[in-house]
Structures are given as structure tokens and as C-alpha cells.
mmCIF file of C-alpha atoms in Angstrom:
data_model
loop_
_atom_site.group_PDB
_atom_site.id
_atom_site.type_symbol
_atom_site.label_atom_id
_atom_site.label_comp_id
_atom_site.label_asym_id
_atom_site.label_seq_id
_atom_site.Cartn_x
_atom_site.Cartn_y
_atom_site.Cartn_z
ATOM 1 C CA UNK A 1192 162.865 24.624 116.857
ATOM 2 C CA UNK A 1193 162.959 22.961 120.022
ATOM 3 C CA UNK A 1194 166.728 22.759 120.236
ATOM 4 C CA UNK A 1195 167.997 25.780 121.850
ATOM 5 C CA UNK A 1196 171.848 26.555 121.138
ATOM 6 C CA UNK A 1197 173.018 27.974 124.064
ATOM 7 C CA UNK A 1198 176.656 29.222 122.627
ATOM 8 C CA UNK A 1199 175.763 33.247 123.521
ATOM 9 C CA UNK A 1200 175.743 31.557 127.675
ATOM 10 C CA UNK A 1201 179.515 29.621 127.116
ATOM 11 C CA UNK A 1202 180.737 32.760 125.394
ATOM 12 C CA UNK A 1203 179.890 34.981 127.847
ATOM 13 C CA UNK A 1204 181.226 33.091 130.860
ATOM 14 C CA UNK A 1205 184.681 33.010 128.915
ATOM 15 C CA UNK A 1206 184.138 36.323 128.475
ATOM 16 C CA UNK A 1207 184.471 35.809 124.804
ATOM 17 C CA UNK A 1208 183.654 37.502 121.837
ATOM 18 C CA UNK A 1209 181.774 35.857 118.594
ATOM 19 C CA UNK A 1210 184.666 37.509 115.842
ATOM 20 C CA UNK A 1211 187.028 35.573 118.097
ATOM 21 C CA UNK A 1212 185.844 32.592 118.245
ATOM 22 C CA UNK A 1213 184.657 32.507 114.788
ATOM 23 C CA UNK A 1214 188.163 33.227 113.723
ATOM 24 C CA UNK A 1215 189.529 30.477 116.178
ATOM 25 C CA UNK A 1216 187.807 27.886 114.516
ATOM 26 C CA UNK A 1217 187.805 28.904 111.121
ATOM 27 C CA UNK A 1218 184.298 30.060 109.974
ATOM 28 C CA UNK A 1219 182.772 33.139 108.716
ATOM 29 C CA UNK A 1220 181.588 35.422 111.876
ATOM 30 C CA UNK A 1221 178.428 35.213 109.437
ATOM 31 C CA UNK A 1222 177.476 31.585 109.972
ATOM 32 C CA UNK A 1223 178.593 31.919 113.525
ATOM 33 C CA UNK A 1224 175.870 34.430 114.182
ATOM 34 C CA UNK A 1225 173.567 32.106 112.252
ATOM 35 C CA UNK A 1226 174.487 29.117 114.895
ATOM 36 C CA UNK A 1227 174.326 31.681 117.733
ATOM 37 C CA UNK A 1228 171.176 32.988 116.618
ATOM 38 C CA UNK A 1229 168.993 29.516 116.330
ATOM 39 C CA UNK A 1230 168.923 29.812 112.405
ATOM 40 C CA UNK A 1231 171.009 27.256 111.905
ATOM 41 C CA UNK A 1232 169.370 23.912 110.430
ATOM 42 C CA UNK A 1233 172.803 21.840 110.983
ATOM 43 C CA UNK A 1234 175.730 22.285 112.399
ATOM 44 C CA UNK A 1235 178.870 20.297 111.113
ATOM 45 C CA UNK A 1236 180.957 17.891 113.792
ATOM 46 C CA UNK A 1237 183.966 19.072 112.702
ATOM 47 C CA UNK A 1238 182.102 22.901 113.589
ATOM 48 C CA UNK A 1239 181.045 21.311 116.927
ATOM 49 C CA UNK A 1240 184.550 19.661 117.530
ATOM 50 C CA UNK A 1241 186.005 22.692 116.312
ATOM 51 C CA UNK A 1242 184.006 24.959 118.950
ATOM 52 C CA UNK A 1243 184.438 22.167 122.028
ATOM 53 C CA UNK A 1244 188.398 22.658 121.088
ATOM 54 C CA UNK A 1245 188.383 26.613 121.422
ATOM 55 C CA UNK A 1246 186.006 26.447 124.525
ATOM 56 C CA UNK A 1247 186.920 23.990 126.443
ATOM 57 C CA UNK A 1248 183.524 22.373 126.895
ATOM 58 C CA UNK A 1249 180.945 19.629 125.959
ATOM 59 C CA UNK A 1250 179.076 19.510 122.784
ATOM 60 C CA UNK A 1251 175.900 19.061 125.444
ATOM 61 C CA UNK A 1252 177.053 22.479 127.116
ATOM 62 C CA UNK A 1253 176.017 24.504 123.708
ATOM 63 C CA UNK A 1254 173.301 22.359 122.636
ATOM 64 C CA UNK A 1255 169.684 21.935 124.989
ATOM 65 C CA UNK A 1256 166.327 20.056 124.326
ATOM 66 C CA UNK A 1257 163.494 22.135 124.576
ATOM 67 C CA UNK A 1258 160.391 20.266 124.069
ATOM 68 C CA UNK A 1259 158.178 23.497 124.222
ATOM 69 C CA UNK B 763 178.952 31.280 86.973
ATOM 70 C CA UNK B 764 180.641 34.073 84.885
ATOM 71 C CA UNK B 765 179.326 31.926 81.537
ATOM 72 C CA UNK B 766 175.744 31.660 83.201
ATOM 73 C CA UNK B 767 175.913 35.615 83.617
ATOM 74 C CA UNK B 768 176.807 36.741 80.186
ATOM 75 C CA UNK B 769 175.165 34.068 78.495
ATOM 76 C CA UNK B 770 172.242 35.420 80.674
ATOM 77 C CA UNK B 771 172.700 39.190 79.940
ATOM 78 C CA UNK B 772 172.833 38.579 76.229
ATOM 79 C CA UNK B 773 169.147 36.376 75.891
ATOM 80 C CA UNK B 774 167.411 38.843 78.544
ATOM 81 C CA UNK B 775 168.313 41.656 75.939
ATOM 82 C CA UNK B 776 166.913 39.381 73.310
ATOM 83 C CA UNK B 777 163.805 38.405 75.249
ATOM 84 C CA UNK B 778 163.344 42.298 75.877
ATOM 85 C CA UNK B 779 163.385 43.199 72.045
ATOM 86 C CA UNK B 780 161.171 40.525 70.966
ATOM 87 C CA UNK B 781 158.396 41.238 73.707
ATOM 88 C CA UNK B 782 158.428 44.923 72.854
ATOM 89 C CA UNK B 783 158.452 43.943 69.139
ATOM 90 C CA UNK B 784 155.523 41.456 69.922
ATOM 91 C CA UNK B 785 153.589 44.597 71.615
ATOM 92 C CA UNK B 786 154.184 46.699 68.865
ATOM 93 C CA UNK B 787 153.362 44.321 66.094
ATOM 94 C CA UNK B 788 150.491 42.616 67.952
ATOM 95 C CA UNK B 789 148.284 46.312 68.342
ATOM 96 C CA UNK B 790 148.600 46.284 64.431
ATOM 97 C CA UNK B 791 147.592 42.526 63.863
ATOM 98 C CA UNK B 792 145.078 42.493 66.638
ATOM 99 C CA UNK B 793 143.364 45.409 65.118
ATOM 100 C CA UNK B 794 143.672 44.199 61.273
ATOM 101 C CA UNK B 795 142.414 40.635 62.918
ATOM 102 C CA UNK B 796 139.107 42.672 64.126
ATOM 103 C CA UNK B 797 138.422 44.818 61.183
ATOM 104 C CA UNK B 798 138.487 41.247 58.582
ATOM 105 C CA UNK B 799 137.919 38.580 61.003
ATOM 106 C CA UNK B 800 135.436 40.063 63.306
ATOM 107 C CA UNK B 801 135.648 40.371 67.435
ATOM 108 C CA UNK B 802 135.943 37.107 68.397
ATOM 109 C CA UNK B 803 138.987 36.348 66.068
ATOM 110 C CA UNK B 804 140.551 39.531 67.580
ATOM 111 C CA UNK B 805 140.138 37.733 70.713
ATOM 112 C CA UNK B 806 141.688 34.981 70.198
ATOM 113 C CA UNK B 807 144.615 36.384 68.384
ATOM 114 C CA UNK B 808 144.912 38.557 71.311
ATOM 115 C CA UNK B 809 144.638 35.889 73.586
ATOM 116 C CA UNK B 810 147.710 34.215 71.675
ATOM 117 C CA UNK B 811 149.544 37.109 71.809
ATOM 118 C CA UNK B 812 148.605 37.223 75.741
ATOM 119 C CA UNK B 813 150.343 33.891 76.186
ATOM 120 C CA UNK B 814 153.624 34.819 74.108
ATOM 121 C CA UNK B 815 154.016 38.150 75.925
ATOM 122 C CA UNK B 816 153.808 36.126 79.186
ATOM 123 C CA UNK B 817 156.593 33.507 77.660
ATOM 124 C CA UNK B 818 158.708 36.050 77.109
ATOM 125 C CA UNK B 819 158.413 38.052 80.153
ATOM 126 C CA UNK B 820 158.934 35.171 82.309
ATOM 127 C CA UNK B 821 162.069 33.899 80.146
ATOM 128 C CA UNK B 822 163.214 37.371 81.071
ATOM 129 C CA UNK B 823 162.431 37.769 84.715
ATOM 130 C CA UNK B 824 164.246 33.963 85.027
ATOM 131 C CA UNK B 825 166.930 35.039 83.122
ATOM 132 C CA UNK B 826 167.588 38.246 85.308
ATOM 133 C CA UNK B 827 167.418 35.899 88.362
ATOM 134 C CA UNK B 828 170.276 34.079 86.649
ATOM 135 C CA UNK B 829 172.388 37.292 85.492
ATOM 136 C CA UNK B 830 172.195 38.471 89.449
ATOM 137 C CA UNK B 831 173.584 35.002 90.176
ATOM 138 C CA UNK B 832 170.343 33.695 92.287
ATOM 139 C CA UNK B 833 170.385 29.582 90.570
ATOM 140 C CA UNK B 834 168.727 27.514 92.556
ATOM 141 C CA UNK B 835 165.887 29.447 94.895
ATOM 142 C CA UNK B 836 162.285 29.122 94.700
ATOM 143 C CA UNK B 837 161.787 32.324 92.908
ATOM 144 C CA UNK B 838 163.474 30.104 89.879
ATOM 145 C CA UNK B 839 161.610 27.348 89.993
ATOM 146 C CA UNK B 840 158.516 29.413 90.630
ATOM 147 C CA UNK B 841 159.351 31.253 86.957
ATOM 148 C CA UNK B 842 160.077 27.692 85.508
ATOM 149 C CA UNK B 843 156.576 26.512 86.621
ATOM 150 C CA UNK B 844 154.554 29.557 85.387
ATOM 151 C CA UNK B 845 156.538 29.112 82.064
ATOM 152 C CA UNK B 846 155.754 25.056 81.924
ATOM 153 C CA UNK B 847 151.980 26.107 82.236
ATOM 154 C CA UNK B 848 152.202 28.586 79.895
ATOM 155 C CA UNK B 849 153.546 26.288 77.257
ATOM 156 C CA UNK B 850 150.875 23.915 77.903
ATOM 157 C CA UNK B 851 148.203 26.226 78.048
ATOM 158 C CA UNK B 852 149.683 27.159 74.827
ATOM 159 C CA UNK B 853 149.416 24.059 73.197
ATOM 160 C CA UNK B 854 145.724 23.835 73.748
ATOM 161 C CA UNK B 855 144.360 27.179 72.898
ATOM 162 C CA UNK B 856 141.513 27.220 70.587
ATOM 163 C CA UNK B 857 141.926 29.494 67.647
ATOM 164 C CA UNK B 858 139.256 31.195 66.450
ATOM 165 C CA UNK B 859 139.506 32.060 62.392
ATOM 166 C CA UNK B 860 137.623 32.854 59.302
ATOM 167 C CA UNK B 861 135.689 36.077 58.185
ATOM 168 C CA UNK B 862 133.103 37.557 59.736
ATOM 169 C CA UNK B 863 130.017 36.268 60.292
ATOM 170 C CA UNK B 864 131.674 32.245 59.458
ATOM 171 C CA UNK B 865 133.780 31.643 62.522
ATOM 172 C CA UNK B 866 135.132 28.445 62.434
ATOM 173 C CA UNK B 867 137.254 27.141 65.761
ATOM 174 C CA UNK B 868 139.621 25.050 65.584
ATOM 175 C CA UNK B 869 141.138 22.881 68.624
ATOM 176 C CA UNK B 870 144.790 22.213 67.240
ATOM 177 C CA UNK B 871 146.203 20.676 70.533
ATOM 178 C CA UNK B 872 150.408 20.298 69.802
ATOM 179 C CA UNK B 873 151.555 17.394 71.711
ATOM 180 C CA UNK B 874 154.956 18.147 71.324
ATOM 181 C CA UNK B 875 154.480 21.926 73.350
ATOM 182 C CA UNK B 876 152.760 19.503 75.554
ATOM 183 C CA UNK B 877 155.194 17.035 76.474
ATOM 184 C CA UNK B 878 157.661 19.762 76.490
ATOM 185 C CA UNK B 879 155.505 21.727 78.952
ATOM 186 C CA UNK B 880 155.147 18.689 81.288
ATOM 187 C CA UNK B 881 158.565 17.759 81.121
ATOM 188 C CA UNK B 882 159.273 21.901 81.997
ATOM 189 C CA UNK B 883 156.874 21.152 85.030
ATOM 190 C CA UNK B 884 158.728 18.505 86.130
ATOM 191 C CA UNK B 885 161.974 20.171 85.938
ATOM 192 C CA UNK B 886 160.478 23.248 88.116
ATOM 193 C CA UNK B 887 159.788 20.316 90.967
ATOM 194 C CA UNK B 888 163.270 19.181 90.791
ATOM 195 C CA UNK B 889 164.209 22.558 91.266
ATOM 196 C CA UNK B 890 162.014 23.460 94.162
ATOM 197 C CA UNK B 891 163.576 20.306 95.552
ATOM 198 C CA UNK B 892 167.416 21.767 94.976
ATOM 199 C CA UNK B 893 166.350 25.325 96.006
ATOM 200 C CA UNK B 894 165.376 23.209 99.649
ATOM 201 C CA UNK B 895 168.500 21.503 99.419
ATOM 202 C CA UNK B 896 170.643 24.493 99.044
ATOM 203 C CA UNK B 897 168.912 26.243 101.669
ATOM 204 C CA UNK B 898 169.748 24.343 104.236
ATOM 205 C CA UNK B 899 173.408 23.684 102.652
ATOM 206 C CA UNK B 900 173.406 27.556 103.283
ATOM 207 C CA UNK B 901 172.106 26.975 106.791
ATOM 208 C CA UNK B 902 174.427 24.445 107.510
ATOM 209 C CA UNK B 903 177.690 25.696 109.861
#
């Protein structure tokens, strides 16, 4: 898929884990690896809001358009 | 989804006794079939037996799908399909009767077996459709 989620990168320069912020915002750590991992085939804007809220960030800093 | 289970549990046992009753029985008819009806009756009582066996086994492998709690995947609608064709092929199968030696066939198509079959068929689409809907409900965050 060429849109890369790049939420591993924000995490680690919080120096955050995934259980933490999955907790945080209120989903299983389960679907949270899913999003993390690229599986993911949507992602909710209340997730997106939800994650932006926790991490202090842009919903362009976890999301990137890779055409190849 | 606790109905769907036991409701499930009970017709796989049911399925399961009537397709090892059908095997049982059928060795004795099939081999009755040959000795006053000749080979090719045999065949096609075997071949009828063939197709009910198959019934059966699907109904049960859909059922246990349904017992484990696995509703709308592709493995279901892939067992709904296979038992939609095998109504319909079903339906159309020549029988072959008579005594040896005066075969007669007989082409008794049921249109009812037929329309249910197609209808079954249809049914299997819709459900390939909602096993690709809930798959990406699933892969939805």
C-alpha cells in the first residue's frame, strides 16, 4: 500500500511505548499494532484525533505518500 | 451468537448420523442396484448417493464453521457455493433404471432444486460480499 504509517518514528522520538499509547486513546494494543504495522485498511478520525491528542502532532506526521 | 452455536452443534450431529447412515445404507443399495439393475444403474445410484454424501458433508463442515463462531468469512460462503452447485447438479442428474439388459434413462430435471440452488448461489455472492465487508470492518482502527 503506498501509504506508509509512520507512527513506530513519532513513538520513538517521545520515547513512547505502543501499550501506552494504545491505552491513552482507548483501543486494543491489538489494532494498534495493526495501524503500526501497515495492516490497517482504515483508520477512524476519531482514532487519528485521538492519537494527534496523546502525541502532540499532525495527522500528516503519522501518515506519508509513497507512490512506490 | 450463543443460539447460532447450539442450534449449530445440534444439526452438525444430525448431519453426521445421516451421512454415516447414508454410507452404510448406500454399500447395501448400491450393491442390490448392481446385482438386479445391472452396472450402469449401480452407477447412477452411486452417483446419487455421491451427491447426497457431498450435501451433507458440506452442511456439516458449514455448520462447524458456525459452531466455532466464524459467520461471515469466505470459507462460508465458499461451503454455501459448493452446496448451491450441488443442489443444482442434483436437480439434473440423469437416472439410469430398469433391469438388466433394458436400461431406460430418464432426465427428470426438478426446477424447484433448481431455483433453490440458484437462489443458494446467489446468497453465497452476497456473502463473499459481507465476508469483504467485515474484513476490512476488522481492519478498520
Amino acid at each position: 500500500m503506498p501509504i506508509i504509517v509512520t507512527l513506530d518514528v513519532e513513538l520513538a522520538k517521545r520515547k513512547m511505548r505502543a501499550g501506552d499509547l494504545a491505552e491513552a486513546i482507548g483501543i486494543t494494543p491489538q489494532n494498534l499494532s495493526v495501524l503500526k504495522a501497515g495492516h490497517a485498511k482504515a483508520i477512524r478520525f476519531s482514532t487519528l484525533e485521538a492519537i494527534c491528542k496523546v502525541l502532540g502532532c499532525q495527522p500528516g506526521d503519522l501518515l506519508r505518500f509513497d507512490p512506490d | 451468537m450463543d443460539r447460532i452455536a447450539r442450534l449449530s452443534r445440534v444439526l452438525r450431529l444430525c448431519f453426521a448420523i445421516a451421512l454415516a447412515t447414508l454410507i452404510v445404507l448406500s454399500s447395501f443399495v448400491i450393491a442390490i442396484t448392481y446385482q438386479e439393475a445391472g452396472r450402469w444403474a449401480a452407477v447412477s445410484v452411486a452417483a446419487e448417493v455421491i451427491l447426497q454424501g457431498a450435501l451433507l458433508f458440506q452442511g456439516e463442515r458449514l455448520l462447524a464453521l458456525y459452531q466455532r463462531g466464524v459467520l461471515f468469512e469466505s470459507a462460508n460462503a465458499r461451503r454455501f457455493r459448493t452446496i448451491a452447485l450441488l443442489v443444482v447438479a442434483a436437480a439434473v442428474l440423469p437416472r439410469v433404471r430398469g433391469p438388466a439388459g433394458s436400461l431406460e434413462v430418464t432426465f427428470q430435471v426438478d426446477f424447484n432444486a433448481i431455483v433453490v440452488g440458484l437462489f443458494m448461489l446467489i446468497l453465497s455472492w452476497v456473502m463473499f460480499e459481507a465476508a469483504k465487508a467485515a474484513d476490512e470492518q476488522r481492519l478498520t482502527v
